Short mmCIF file of N, CA and C in Angstrom, two decimals:
data_model
loop_
_atom_site.label_atom_id
_atom_site.label_comp_id
_atom_site.label_asym_id
_atom_site.label_seq_id
_atom_site.Cartn_x
_atom_site.Cartn_y
_atom_site.Cartn_z
N MET Z 1 9.57 14.05 -9.64
CA MET Z 1 8.93 13.84 -10.34
C MET Z 1 7.81 13.36 -10.98
N ARG Z 2 8.64 12.38 -12.28
CA ARG Z 2 7.59 12.48 -13.18
C ARG Z 2 6.44 12.29 -13.63
N ASP Z 3 5.98 12.97 -14.78
CA ASP Z 3 4.56 12.76 -15.09
C ASP Z 3 4.07 11.29 -15.52
N LEU Z 4 2.15 11.21 -15.10
CA LEU Z 4 1.88 9.79 -15.21
C LEU Z 4 1.20 10.07 -16.11
N PRO Z 5 2.23 8.56 -17.37
CA PRO Z 5 1.49 8.98 -19.27
C PRO Z 5 -0.30 9.42 -19.00
N ASP Z 6 -0.51 9.41 -20.41
CA ASP Z 6 -1.75 9.51 -20.15
C ASP Z 6 -2.60 8.52 -19.43
N PHE Z 7 -3.82 8.50 -20.07
CA PHE Z 7 -4.72 7.11 -19.48
C PHE Z 7 -4.47 6.19 -20.75
N ASP Z 8 -4.61 6.57 -22.26
CA ASP Z 8 -5.07 5.21 -23.47
C ASP Z 8 -3.44 4.67 -23.26
N THR Z 9 -2.19 4.92 -22.77
CA THR Z 9 -0.94 5.26 -23.05
C THR Z 9 -0.82 4.22 -21.35
N LEU Z 10 -1.58 4.03 -20.18
CA LEU Z 10 -1.59 2.99 -19.45
C LEU Z 10 -2.63 2.01 -20.04
N MET Z 11 -3.29 1.69 -20.54
CA MET Z 11 -4.09 1.28 -20.82
C MET Z 11 -3.83 -0.06 -21.62
N TRP Z 12 -2.86 1.44 -22.59
CA TRP Z 12 -2.48 0.45 -23.74
C TRP Z 12 -0.95 -0.64 -23.61
N LEU Z 13 -0.66 0.00 -21.80
CA LEU Z 13 0.65 -1.24 -21.03
C LEU Z 13 0.23 -2.17 -20.19
N ALA Z 14 -1.32 -2.03 -19.79
CA ALA Z 14 -2.03 -2.94 -19.75
C ALA Z 14 -2.84 -4.70 -20.08
N GLN Z 15 -3.05 -3.30 -21.44
CA GLN Z 15 -2.82 -5.24 -22.82
C GLN Z 15 -1.94 -5.61 -22.74
N ASN Z 16 -0.96 -4.80 -23.09
CA ASN Z 16 -0.10 -5.53 -24.12
C ASN Z 16 1.26 -5.57 -23.89
N GLN Z 17 1.63 -4.92 -22.21
CA GLN Z 17 3.18 -4.70 -22.10
C GLN Z 17 2.91 -4.86 -20.21
N PRO Z 18 2.06 -5.63 -19.73
CA PRO Z 18 2.11 -5.48 -18.22
C PRO Z 18 3.02 -5.91 -17.45
N GLU Z 19 3.83 -5.96 -17.56
CA GLU Z 19 5.27 -6.46 -16.74
C GLU Z 19 5.43 -5.08 -17.13
N LYS Z 20 5.66 -4.01 -17.87
CA LYS Z 20 6.38 -2.51 -18.43
C LYS Z 20 5.29 -1.41 -17.43
N LEU Z 21 4.61 -2.16 -16.61
CA LEU Z 21 3.54 -1.40 -16.17
C LEU Z 21 3.30 -1.15 -14.98
N ASP Z 22 3.76 -2.41 -14.70
CA ASP Z 22 3.67 -2.65 -12.88
C ASP Z 22 5.82 -1.68 -12.27
N SER Z 23 6.38 -2.41 -13.55
CA SER Z 23 7.38 -1.22 -13.01
C SER Z 23 7.54 0.07 -13.29
N LEU Z 24 6.95 0.27 -14.06
CA LEU Z 24 6.13 2.07 -13.78
C LEU Z 24 5.82 2.53 -12.73
N GLN Z 25 4.62 1.69 -12.12
CA GLN Z 25 4.28 1.86 -10.89
C GLN Z 25 5.12 1.31 -9.76
N GLN Z 26 6.33 1.15 -9.96
CA GLN Z 26 6.83 0.23 -8.61
C GLN Z 26 8.35 1.64 -9.06
N ALA Z 27 8.30 1.92 -10.24
CA ALA Z 27 9.17 3.90 -9.50
C ALA Z 27 8.66 4.89 -9.39
N LEU Z 28 7.50 5.01 -9.82
CA LEU Z 28 6.09 5.76 -9.27
C LEU Z 28 6.29 5.70 -8.08
N SER Z 29 6.29 4.71 -7.76
CA SER Z 29 5.85 4.69 -6.28
C SER Z 29 7.52 4.53 -5.26
N ASP Z 30 8.12 4.28 -5.69
CA ASP Z 30 9.62 4.54 -5.05
C ASP Z 30 9.95 5.85 -4.76
N GLU Z 31 9.99 6.89 -6.02
CA GLU Z 31 9.50 8.06 -5.91
C GLU Z 31 9.28 8.90 -5.34
N LEU Z 32 7.96 8.24 -5.11
CA LEU Z 32 6.83 8.96 -3.97
C LEU Z 32 6.98 8.86 -3.31
N ILE Z 33 8.11 7.75 -2.30
CA ILE Z 33 8.69 7.61 -0.91
C ILE Z 33 9.84 8.12 -0.34
N ALA Z 34 10.30 7.99 -1.54
CA ALA Z 34 11.48 9.05 -1.60
C ALA Z 34 11.55 10.57 -1.28
N GLU Z 35 10.29 10.92 -1.56
CA GLU Z 35 10.15 12.64 -2.00
C GLU Z 35 9.77 12.60 -0.37
N SER Z 36 9.11 11.48 0.31
CA SER Z 36 8.53 11.99 1.48
C SER Z 36 9.67 11.92 3.33
N ASP Z 37 9.10 13.62 3.71
CA ASP Z 37 10.07 13.58 4.00
C ASP Z 37 9.90 13.24 5.84
N SER Z 38 8.51 12.59 6.82
CA SER Z 38 8.58 12.09 7.36
C SER Z 38 8.50 10.73 7.48
N ASN Z 39 7.79 9.75 6.93
CA ASN Z 39 6.70 9.19 6.77
C ASN Z 39 7.34 7.66 6.48
N ARG Z 40 8.84 7.71 5.78
CA ARG Z 40 9.34 7.44 4.49
C ARG Z 40 8.83 5.62 4.59
N GLU Z 41 9.40 5.46 6.61
CA GLU Z 41 9.25 3.69 6.69
C GLU Z 41 7.82 3.43 6.96
N GLN Z 42 7.00 4.13 6.85
CA GLN Z 42 5.71 3.43 7.35
C GLN Z 42 5.05 3.38 5.88
N LEU Z 43 5.17 4.54 4.55
CA LEU Z 43 4.88 4.85 3.17
C LEU Z 43 5.64 3.04 2.47
N ARG Z 44 6.97 2.54 3.06
CA ARG Z 44 7.27 1.59 2.55
C ARG Z 44 7.00 0.24 3.06
N LYS Z 45 6.39 -0.03 4.02
CA LYS Z 45 5.96 -1.29 4.56
C LYS Z 45 4.12 -1.21 3.73
N VAL Z 46 3.53 0.20 3.62
CA VAL Z 46 2.51 0.08 2.89
C VAL Z 46 2.77 -0.83 1.65
N ASN Z 47 3.38 -0.23 1.31
CA ASN Z 47 3.96 -0.48 -0.47
C ASN Z 47 4.16 -2.04 -0.26
N HIS Z 48 4.63 -2.38 0.52
CA HIS Z 48 6.08 -3.87 0.60
C HIS Z 48 3.92 -4.42 0.51
N ASN Z 49 2.54 -4.34 1.87
CA ASN Z 49 1.59 -4.70 2.51
C ASN Z 49 0.55 -4.96 0.73
N LEU Z 50 0.53 -4.07 0.14
CA LEU Z 50 0.28 -3.52 -1.44
C LEU Z 50 0.51 -4.79 -1.89
N LYS Z 51 1.70 -4.84 -2.92
CA LYS Z 51 2.67 -5.31 -3.29
C LYS Z 51 2.32 -7.48 -3.43
N GLN Z 52 2.35 -7.06 -1.89
CA GLN Z 52 1.43 -8.55 -1.53
C GLN Z 52 0.43 -8.88 -1.55
N ARG Z 53 -0.69 -8.19 -1.46
CA ARG Z 53 -1.39 -9.36 -1.14
C ARG Z 53 -2.17 -9.01 -3.57
N LEU Z 54 -1.26 -8.02 -3.77
CA LEU Z 54 -1.41 -8.07 -5.45
C LEU Z 54 -1.02 -8.72 -6.10
N ALA Z 55 0.11 -9.69 -5.44
CA ALA Z 55 0.79 -10.70 -6.31
C ALA Z 55 -0.59 -11.92 -6.16
N ARG Z 56 -1.70 -11.86 -5.30
CA ARG Z 56 -1.65 -13.06 -4.90
C ARG Z 56 -3.68 -13.30 -5.76
N CYS Z 57 -3.19 -11.96 -6.68
CA CYS Z 57 -4.49 -12.01 -6.95
C CYS Z 57 -5.05 -12.07 -8.75
N SER Z 58 -6.40 -12.74 -9.25
CA SER Z 58 -5.91 -13.11 -9.99
C SER Z 58 -6.25 -12.85 -11.63
N ASN Z 59 -6.35 -11.30 -11.58
CA ASN Z 59 -7.03 -10.63 -12.83
C ASN Z 59 -7.18 -8.90 -12.47
N PRO Z 60 -6.95 -8.49 -13.10
CA PRO Z 60 -7.04 -6.98 -12.95
C PRO Z 60 -8.12 -6.11 -11.98
N TYR Z 61 -9.28 -6.30 -11.95
CA TYR Z 61 -10.30 -6.33 -11.26
C TYR Z 61 -10.11 -7.00 -10.00
N HIS Z 62 -9.82 -7.68 -9.89
CA HIS Z 62 -9.37 -8.02 -8.53
C HIS Z 62 -8.08 -7.31 -8.03
N ARG Z 63 -7.41 -6.82 -8.33
CA ARG Z 63 -6.51 -5.86 -8.20
C ARG Z 63 -6.54 -4.21 -7.73
N CYS Z 64 -7.92 -3.82 -8.63
CA CYS Z 64 -8.86 -2.94 -8.59
C CYS Z 64 -8.96 -2.68 -6.69
N LEU Z 65 -9.90 -4.62 -7.00
CA LEU Z 65 -10.68 -4.15 -5.69
C LEU Z 65 -10.03 -4.50 -4.49
N ILE Z 66 -8.11 -4.93 -4.83
CA ILE Z 66 -7.83 -4.71 -2.65
C ILE Z 66 -7.52 -3.68 -3.22
N SER Z 67 -6.77 -2.72 -3.94
CA SER Z 67 -6.38 -1.50 -4.12
C SER Z 67 -7.29 -1.21 -2.79
N ILE Z 68 -8.76 -0.88 -3.58
CA ILE Z 68 -9.49 -0.12 -3.19
C ILE Z 68 -10.05 -0.56 -1.64
N ARG Z 69 -10.01 -1.51 -1.58
CA ARG Z 69 -9.97 -2.10 -0.40
C ARG Z 69 -8.95 -1.59 0.83
N MET Z 70 -7.73 -1.58 0.45
CA MET Z 70 -6.61 -1.35 0.68
C MET Z 70 -6.80 0.45 1.63
N MET Z 71 -7.01 1.15 0.91
CA MET Z 71 -6.96 2.58 0.79
C MET Z 71 -8.59 2.55 1.94
N ARG Z 72 -9.77 2.75 1.45
CA ARG Z 72 -10.57 2.74 2.30
C ARG Z 72 -10.07 1.98 4.11
N ALA Z 73 -9.50 1.01 4.09
CA ALA Z 73 -9.68 0.97 5.36
C ALA Z 73 -8.27 1.67 6.15
N LYS Z 74 -7.59 2.56 5.12
CA LYS Z 74 -6.37 3.47 6.21
C LYS Z 74 -7.14 4.93 5.99
N PHE Z 75 -7.58 5.01 4.97
CA PHE Z 75 -8.59 6.34 5.65
C PHE Z 75 -9.35 6.20 6.63
N ALA Z 76 -10.67 5.05 7.50
CA ALA Z 76 -11.49 5.16 7.76
C ALA Z 76 -10.70 5.34 8.80
N SER Z 77 -9.25 4.48 9.52
CA SER Z 77 -7.60 4.37 10.62
C SER Z 77 -8.11 5.88 10.82
N LEU Z 78 -7.15 6.83 9.71
CA LEU Z 78 -7.42 8.26 9.30
C LEU Z 78 -8.46 8.91 10.05
N ALA Z 79 -9.40 8.38 9.84
CA ALA Z 79 -10.56 9.21 10.14
C ALA Z 79 -11.15 9.16 12.13
N SER Z 80 -10.56 8.07 11.81
CA SER Z 80 -11.34 7.91 13.82
C SER Z 80 -10.05 8.27 14.58
N ALA Z 81 -8.92 8.46 14.05
CA ALA Z 81 -7.41 9.47 14.44
C ALA Z 81 -8.15 10.84 14.55
N LEU Z 82 -8.83 11.13 13.67
CA LEU Z 82 -9.20 12.63 13.29
C LEU Z 82 -10.02 12.83 14.63
N GLU Z 83 -10.88 11.91 13.99
CA GLU Z 83 -12.30 12.60 15.16
C GLU Z 83 -12.34 12.36 16.40
N ASN Z 84 -11.12 11.50 17.24
CA ASN Z 84 -10.89 11.35 18.32
C ASN Z 84 -9.76 10.70 18.85
N PRO Z 85 -9.12 12.24 18.57
CA PRO Z 85 -7.52 11.95 18.47
C PRO Z 85 -6.90 11.41 20.20
N GLU Z 86 -7.78 12.07 21.18
CA GLU Z 86 -7.68 11.02 22.68
C GLU Z 86 -7.00 10.06 22.91
N SER Z 87 -8.18 9.15 22.09
CA SER Z 87 -8.64 7.55 21.74
C SER Z 87 -7.29 6.92 21.40
N TYR Z 88 -7.17 7.33 20.36
CA TYR Z 88 -5.86 7.36 19.04
C TYR Z 88 -4.40 6.83 20.21
N ARG Z 89 -4.38 8.63 21.14
CA ARG Z 89 -3.29 8.37 21.85
C ARG Z 89 -2.79 7.49 22.92
N GLN Z 90 -3.93 7.16 23.97
CA GLN Z 90 -4.08 6.01 24.43
C GLN Z 90 -4.61 4.55 24.82
N GLN Z 91 -4.66 4.49 22.78
CA GLN Z 91 -4.06 2.49 22.61
C GLN Z 91 -2.55 2.80 23.03
N LYS Z 92 -2.66 1.71 23.81
CA LYS Z 92 -1.43 0.91 24.01
C LYS Z 92 -1.25 -0.82 23.83
N ALA Z 93 -0.24 -1.22 23.57
CA ALA Z 93 -0.37 -3.06 22.84
C ALA Z 93 0.30 -3.48 24.66
N GLU Z 94 -0.84 -4.76 24.31
CA GLU Z 94 0.01 -6.12 25.90
C GLU Z 94 0.70 -6.57 25.17
N VAL Z 95 1.94 -6.44 25.67
CA VAL Z 95 3.04 -7.62 25.21
C VAL Z 95 3.00 -8.70 26.39
N ILE Z 96 2.53 -9.52 25.48
CA ILE Z 96 2.42 -10.93 26.63
C ILE Z 96 4.33 -11.62 26.02
N PRO Z 97 4.62 -11.95 26.89
CA PRO Z 97 5.88 -12.99 27.04
C PRO Z 97 5.66 -14.21 26.73
N LEU Z 98 6.47 -14.90 26.05
CA LEU Z 98 6.85 -15.91 25.25
C LEU Z 98 7.25 -17.02 26.43
N LYS Z 99 6.38 -18.06 26.32
CA LYS Z 99 7.03 -18.84 27.23
C LYS Z 99 7.97 -20.10 27.31
N ARG Z 100 8.72 -20.65 27.82
CA ARG Z 100 10.15 -21.19 26.85
C ARG Z 100 9.10 -22.85 27.02
N LYS Z 101 9.46 -23.76 26.26
CA LYS Z 101 9.38 -25.16 26.92
C LYS Z 101 10.89 -25.24 27.53
N SER Z 102 10.04 -26.14 28.12
CA SER Z 102 11.59 -27.09 28.84
C SER Z 102 11.51 -28.31 27.94
N ILE Z 103 13.06 -28.68 27.92
CA ILE Z 103 13.33 -29.78 27.35
C ILE Z 103 13.48 -31.00 28.07
#
């Protein structure tokens, strides 16, 4: 995996070439996901969800806040599963069949 540029370079990209910074972020994310062994699909879904949420942001501070909130939520769910694994394993989804409307 390639190295992340230094902070000053990232700051310059953010101010002068935000599209290049976005492509760097996407390339690094794709590399990280590709190097994952077991949870590649889950990482792709999280990355897709993050991109969808960030697309609705109006400024860099909003993007940062959304990213932090998503990370906190993921860490909270991970902490919950680690603290109480039996409760996590017992969770089951209830499948509700859809009723067809008669024409």
